[in-house]
Every structure is written in C-alpha cells, then in structure tokens.
Coordinates of C-alpha atoms and ligand atoms in Angstrom, one line a residue:
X1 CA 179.7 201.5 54.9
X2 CA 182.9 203.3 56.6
X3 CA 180.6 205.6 58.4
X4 CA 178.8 202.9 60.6
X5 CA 181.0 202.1 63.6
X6 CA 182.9 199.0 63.8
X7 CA 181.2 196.8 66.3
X8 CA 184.4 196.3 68.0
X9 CA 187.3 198.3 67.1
X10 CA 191.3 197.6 69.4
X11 CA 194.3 199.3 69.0
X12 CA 197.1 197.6 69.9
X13 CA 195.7 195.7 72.3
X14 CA 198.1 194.2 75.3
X15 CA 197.6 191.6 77.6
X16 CA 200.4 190.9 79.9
X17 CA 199.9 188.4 83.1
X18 CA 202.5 188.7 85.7
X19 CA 203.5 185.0 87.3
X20 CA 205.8 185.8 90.1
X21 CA 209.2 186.8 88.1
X22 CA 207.7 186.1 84.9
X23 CA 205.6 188.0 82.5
X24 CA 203.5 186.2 79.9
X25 CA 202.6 188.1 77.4
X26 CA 199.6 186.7 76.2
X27 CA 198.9 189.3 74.1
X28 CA 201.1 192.0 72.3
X29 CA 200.0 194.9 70.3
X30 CA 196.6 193.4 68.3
X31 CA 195.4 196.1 66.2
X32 CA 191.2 195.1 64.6
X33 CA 188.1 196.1 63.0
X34 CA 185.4 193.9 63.0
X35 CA 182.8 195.5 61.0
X36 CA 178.8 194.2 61.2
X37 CA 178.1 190.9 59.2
X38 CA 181.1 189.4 59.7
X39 CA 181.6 186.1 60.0
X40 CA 185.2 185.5 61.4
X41 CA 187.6 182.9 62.7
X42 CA 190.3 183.1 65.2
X43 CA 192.8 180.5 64.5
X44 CA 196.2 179.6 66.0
X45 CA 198.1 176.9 67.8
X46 CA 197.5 176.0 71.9
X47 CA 198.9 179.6 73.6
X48 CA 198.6 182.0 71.1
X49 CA 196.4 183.5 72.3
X50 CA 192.6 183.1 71.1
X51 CA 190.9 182.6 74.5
X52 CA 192.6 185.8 75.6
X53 CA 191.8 187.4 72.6
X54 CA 188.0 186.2 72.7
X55 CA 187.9 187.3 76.7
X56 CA 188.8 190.7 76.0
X57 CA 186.5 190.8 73.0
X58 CA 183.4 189.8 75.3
X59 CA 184.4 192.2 78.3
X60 CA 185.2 189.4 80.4
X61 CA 189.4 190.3 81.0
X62 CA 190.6 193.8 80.7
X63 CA 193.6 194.4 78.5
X64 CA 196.4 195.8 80.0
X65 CA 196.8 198.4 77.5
X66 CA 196.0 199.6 74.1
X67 CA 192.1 200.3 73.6
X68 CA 189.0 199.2 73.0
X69 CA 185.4 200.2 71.5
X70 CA 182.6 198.5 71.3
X71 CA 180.2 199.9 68.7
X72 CA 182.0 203.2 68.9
X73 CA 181.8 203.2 72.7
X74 CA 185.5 203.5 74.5
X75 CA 185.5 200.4 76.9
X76 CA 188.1 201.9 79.3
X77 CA 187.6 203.5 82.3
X78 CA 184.0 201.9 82.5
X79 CA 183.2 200.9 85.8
X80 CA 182.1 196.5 86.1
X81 CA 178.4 197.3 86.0
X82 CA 178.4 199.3 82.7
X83 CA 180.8 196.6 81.6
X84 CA 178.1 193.9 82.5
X85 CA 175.4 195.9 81.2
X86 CA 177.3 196.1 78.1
X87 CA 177.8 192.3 77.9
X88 CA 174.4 191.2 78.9
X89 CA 173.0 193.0 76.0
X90 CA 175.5 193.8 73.1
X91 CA 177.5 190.7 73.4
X92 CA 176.0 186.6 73.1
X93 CA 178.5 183.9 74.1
X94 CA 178.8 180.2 73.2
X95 CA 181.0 178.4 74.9
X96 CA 182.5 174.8 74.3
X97 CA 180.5 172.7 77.0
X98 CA 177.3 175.1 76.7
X99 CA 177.3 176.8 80.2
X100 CA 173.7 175.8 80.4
X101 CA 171.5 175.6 83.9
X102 CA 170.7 172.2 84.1
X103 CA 167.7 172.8 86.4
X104 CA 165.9 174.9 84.0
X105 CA 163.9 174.4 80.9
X106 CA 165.3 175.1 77.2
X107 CA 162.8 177.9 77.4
X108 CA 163.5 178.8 80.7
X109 CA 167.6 179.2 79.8
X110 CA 166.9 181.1 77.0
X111 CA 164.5 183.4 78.8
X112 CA 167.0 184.1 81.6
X113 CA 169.3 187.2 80.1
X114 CA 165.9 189.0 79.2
X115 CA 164.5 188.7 82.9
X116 CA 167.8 190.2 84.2
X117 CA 166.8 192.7 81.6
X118 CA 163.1 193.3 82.8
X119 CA 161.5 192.2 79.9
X120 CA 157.9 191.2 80.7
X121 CA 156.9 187.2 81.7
X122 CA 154.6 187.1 78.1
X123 CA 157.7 189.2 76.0
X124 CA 159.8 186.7 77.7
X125 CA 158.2 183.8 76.6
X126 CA 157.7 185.0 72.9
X127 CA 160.8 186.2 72.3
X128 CA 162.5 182.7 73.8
X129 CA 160.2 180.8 72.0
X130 CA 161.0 182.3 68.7
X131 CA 164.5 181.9 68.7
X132 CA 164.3 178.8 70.3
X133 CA 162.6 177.7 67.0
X134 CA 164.6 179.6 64.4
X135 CA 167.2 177.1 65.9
X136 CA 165.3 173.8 65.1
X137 CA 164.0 173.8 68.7
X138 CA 160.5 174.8 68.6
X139 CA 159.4 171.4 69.9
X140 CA 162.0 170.8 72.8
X141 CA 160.9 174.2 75.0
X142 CA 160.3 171.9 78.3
X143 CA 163.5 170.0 77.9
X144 CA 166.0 170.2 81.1
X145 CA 169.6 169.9 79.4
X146 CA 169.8 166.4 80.8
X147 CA 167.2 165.7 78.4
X148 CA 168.9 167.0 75.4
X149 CA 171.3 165.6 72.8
X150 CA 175.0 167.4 72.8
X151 CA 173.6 169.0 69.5
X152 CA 170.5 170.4 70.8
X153 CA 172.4 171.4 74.1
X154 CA 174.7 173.8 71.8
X155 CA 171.3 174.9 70.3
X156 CA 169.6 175.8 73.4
X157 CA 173.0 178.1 73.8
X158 CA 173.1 180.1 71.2
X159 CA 169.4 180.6 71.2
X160 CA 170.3 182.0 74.9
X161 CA 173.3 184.0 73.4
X162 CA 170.7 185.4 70.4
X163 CA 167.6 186.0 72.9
X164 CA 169.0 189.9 73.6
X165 CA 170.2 190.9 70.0
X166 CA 173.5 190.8 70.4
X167 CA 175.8 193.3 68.4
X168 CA 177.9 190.2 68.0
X169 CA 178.1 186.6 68.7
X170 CA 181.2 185.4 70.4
X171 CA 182.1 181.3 70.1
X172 CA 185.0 179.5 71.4
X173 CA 185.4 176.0 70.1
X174 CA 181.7 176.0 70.1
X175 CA 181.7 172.0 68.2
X176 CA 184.6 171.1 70.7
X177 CA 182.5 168.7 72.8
X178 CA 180.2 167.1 69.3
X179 CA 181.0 164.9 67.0
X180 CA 182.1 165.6 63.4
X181 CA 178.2 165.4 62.1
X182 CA 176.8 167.0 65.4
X183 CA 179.5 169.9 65.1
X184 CA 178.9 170.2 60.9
X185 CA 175.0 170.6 61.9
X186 CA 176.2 173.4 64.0
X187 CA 178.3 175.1 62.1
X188 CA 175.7 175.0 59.1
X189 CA 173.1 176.9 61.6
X190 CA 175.5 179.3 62.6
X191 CA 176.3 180.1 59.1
X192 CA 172.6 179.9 58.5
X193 CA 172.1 182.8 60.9
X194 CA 175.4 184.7 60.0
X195 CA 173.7 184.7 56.4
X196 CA 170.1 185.0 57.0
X197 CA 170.0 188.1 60.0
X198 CA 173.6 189.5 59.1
X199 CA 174.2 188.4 62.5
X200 CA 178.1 189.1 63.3
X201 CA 180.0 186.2 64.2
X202 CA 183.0 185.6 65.5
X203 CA 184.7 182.2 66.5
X204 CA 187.7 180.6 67.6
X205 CA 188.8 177.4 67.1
X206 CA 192.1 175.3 66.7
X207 CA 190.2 173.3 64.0
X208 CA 191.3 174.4 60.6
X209 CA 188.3 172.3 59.3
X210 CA 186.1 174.5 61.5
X211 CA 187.6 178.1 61.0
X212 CA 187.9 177.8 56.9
X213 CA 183.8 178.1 57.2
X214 CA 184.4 181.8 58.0
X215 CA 184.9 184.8 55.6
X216 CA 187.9 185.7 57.1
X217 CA 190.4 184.2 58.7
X218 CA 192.9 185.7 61.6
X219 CA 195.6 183.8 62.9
X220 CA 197.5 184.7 65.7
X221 CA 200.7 183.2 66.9
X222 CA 202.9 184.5 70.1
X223 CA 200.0 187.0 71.2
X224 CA 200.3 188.6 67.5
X225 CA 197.8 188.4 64.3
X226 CA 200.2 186.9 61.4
X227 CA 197.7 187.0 59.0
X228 CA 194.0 188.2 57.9
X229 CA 192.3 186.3 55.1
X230 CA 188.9 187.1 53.1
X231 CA 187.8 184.2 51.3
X232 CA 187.1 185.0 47.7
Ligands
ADP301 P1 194.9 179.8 73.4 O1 193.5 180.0 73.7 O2 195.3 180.2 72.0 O3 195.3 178.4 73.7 P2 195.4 181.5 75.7 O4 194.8 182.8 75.3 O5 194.5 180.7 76.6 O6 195.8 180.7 74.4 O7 196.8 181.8 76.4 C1 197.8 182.6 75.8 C2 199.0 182.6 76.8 O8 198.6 183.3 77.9 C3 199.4 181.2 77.2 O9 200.9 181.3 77.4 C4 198.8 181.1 78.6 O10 199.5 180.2 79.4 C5 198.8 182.5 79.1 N1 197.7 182.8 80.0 C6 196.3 182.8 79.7 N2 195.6 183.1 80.7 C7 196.5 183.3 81.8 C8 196.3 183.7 83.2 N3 195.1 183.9 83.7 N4 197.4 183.8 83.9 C9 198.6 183.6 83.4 N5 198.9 183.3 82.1 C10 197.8 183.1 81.3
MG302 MG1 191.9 178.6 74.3

C-alpha cells in the first residue's frame, strides 16, 4: 500500500554535535521509510549511531538537517509543544531500565499518558487495564515497580508505551537490564503484538541475537545505514 503514508519518512537526515573545536558527526545523510507493520532492528557497533538515530525518530533531539515526517506530517519548523503533543500520542517508548514511577501503581503508570491526554478517570482505568492484561499483567494492576520482577517491570512499560495507540513503538535495548530467559519472554510479546495488532516496531540493539527477531534489519556504522535486510 504506496498510497498510505510512511509512518516516519527522513531524508538525509544529519546530526552534527559541535564539542569545542570538534564536530561529531553522529549522524550523516540517513535516508528511510518505515512503512506500518514493520517490525525493524537497528543494529551497529557502540557510536554508530542508534541512540541518535532512535532520538530523532521519537522527537526527542532535532536533526540538524535533512527532514523529517511523521505519518506524512513535516516535523520541522514545529514549535516543542506540537512536538510533545506529537510524541505523547503518536510515538510509545521503551527504554532499557523502564523509566517507570516507582511511587505509582502498574495501573496507575500505565494510566498516566492518557490523563495528560484528558481521558476520563473510568476510560482511564479500562483502557489501562486492558493493555495491562494483553501483556500478561492483568493480575499485578496494584503492584508499585518495587514490587515487580525485571520482566514484569519491562511489561508495565510497554503497556504504558501502547496505552495511547501509538503510530509506532520505539525500543532501545529494551532486554538490556534481563536475563537471557527474561529478555526471550520479552521479545516473544513484542513479537506477539507486532504480529497480532500490526503494531509497528522498531528497536535497537547491539545484540545480534536480539535484532535477527526483526523483519528487517538496518545497520548503521559511522552515522551511515550500510545495509537493509528483509528476512525471507
Ligand atoms: P550508539 O547508540 O550507536 O552507541 P550514539 O548515537 O549514542 O551511538 O552516538 C553516536 C556518536 O555521537 C558517538 O560518537 C557519540 O559520542 C556522539 N554523541 C551522541 N550524543 C552526543 C552529544 N549529546 N554530544 C556530543 N556527542 C554526542
Ligand atoms: Mg546507544
């Protein structure tokens, strides 16, 4: 389906940092469609550039040139508001060591982005409860973090990261902090949702192990992508 709008869409995409006398170039001319459905990886060695990559993706660092659109929308020249706007409801993030507020319930984190949003107390609650539970949690919703295993910590965030619909779900090193079992668990409900919802995935890792569970591949070395592979 060519007609339907990537959901995100650069054109060689720069990102240049400036240290004193030096330049990094963190960055350098990333040209990529990521269509709906996809489930893709982001590999590379330590400073190629993948966080970089996956911060520009989510909104949270602004290239330095090239361009951007989200779900056809140009993302330059929009002011921090609609860019947080933009990321609190068209982009879900998982992050290695899960970001979670450890004074709140499960329910209660997961609820959070929709109360920013408006959403009424009872939508609220039956929305979080529901995707708490398509992630295996259905019977931890009173839980503080503390109270949680690594695996079900991860859980809790990408049922927070799911909770507004996101056009796609952003993951860096999400099984960095779990064990090899934990993180397999993980990565079998992630590709559990990817299959199920069509939910559009994309992930980065330095684990090779991790990123061959994607459809396609990207590798980036020195800022650039070197190579992009579909599994057959
Ligand atoms: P990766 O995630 O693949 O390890 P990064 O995207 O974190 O790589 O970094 C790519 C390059 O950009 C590295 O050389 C790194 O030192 C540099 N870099 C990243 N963020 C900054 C920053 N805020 N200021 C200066 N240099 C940065
Ligand atoms: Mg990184």
């Amino acid at each position: 389906m060519t007609d339907v709008p990537p959901v995100a869409d650069l054109s060689g995409v720069e990102r240049f940092f400036v240290l004193g006398d030096d330049e990094v170039r963190a960055l350098q001319g990333i040209d990529l469609v990521i269509r709906r459905s996809e489930f893709v990886s982001i590999m590379g060695p330590s400073g190629s550039g993948k966080s970089t990559l996956l911060h520009v993706l989510g909104l949270l660092d602004t290239p330095t040139g090239g361009s951007y659109r989200i779900d056809g929308l140009a993302v330059e020249g929009l002011d921090e508001d609609a860019k947080a706007e933009i990321r609190g409801r068209r982009i879900g993030f998982v992050f290695q060591d899960f970001h979670l507020l450890p004074r709140l319930t499960a329910l209660e984190n997961v609820s959070l982005p929709l109360l920013y949003q408006g959403a009424s107390r009872r939508a609220r609650r039956e929305r979080a409860e529901s995707v708490l539970a398509s992630v295996g949690l259905g019977h931890r919703l009173s839980h503080r973090p503390s109270a949680l295993s690594g695996g079900e910590r991860q859980r809790v965030a990408i049922a927070r990261a799911l909770v507004s619909e996101p056009a796609f779900l952003l993951a860096d090193e999400p099984t960095g902090n779990l064990d090899s079992r934990v993180g397999g668990e993980l990565l079998d409900l992630l590709e559990g949702l990817w299959r199920d919802r069509g939910l559009t995935l994309i992930l980065v890792t330095h684990d090779p192990a991790v990123g061959v569970r994607a459809r396609r591949r990207i590798r980036l070395q020195d800022g650039r992508i070197v190579a992009d592979e579909r599994a057959a």
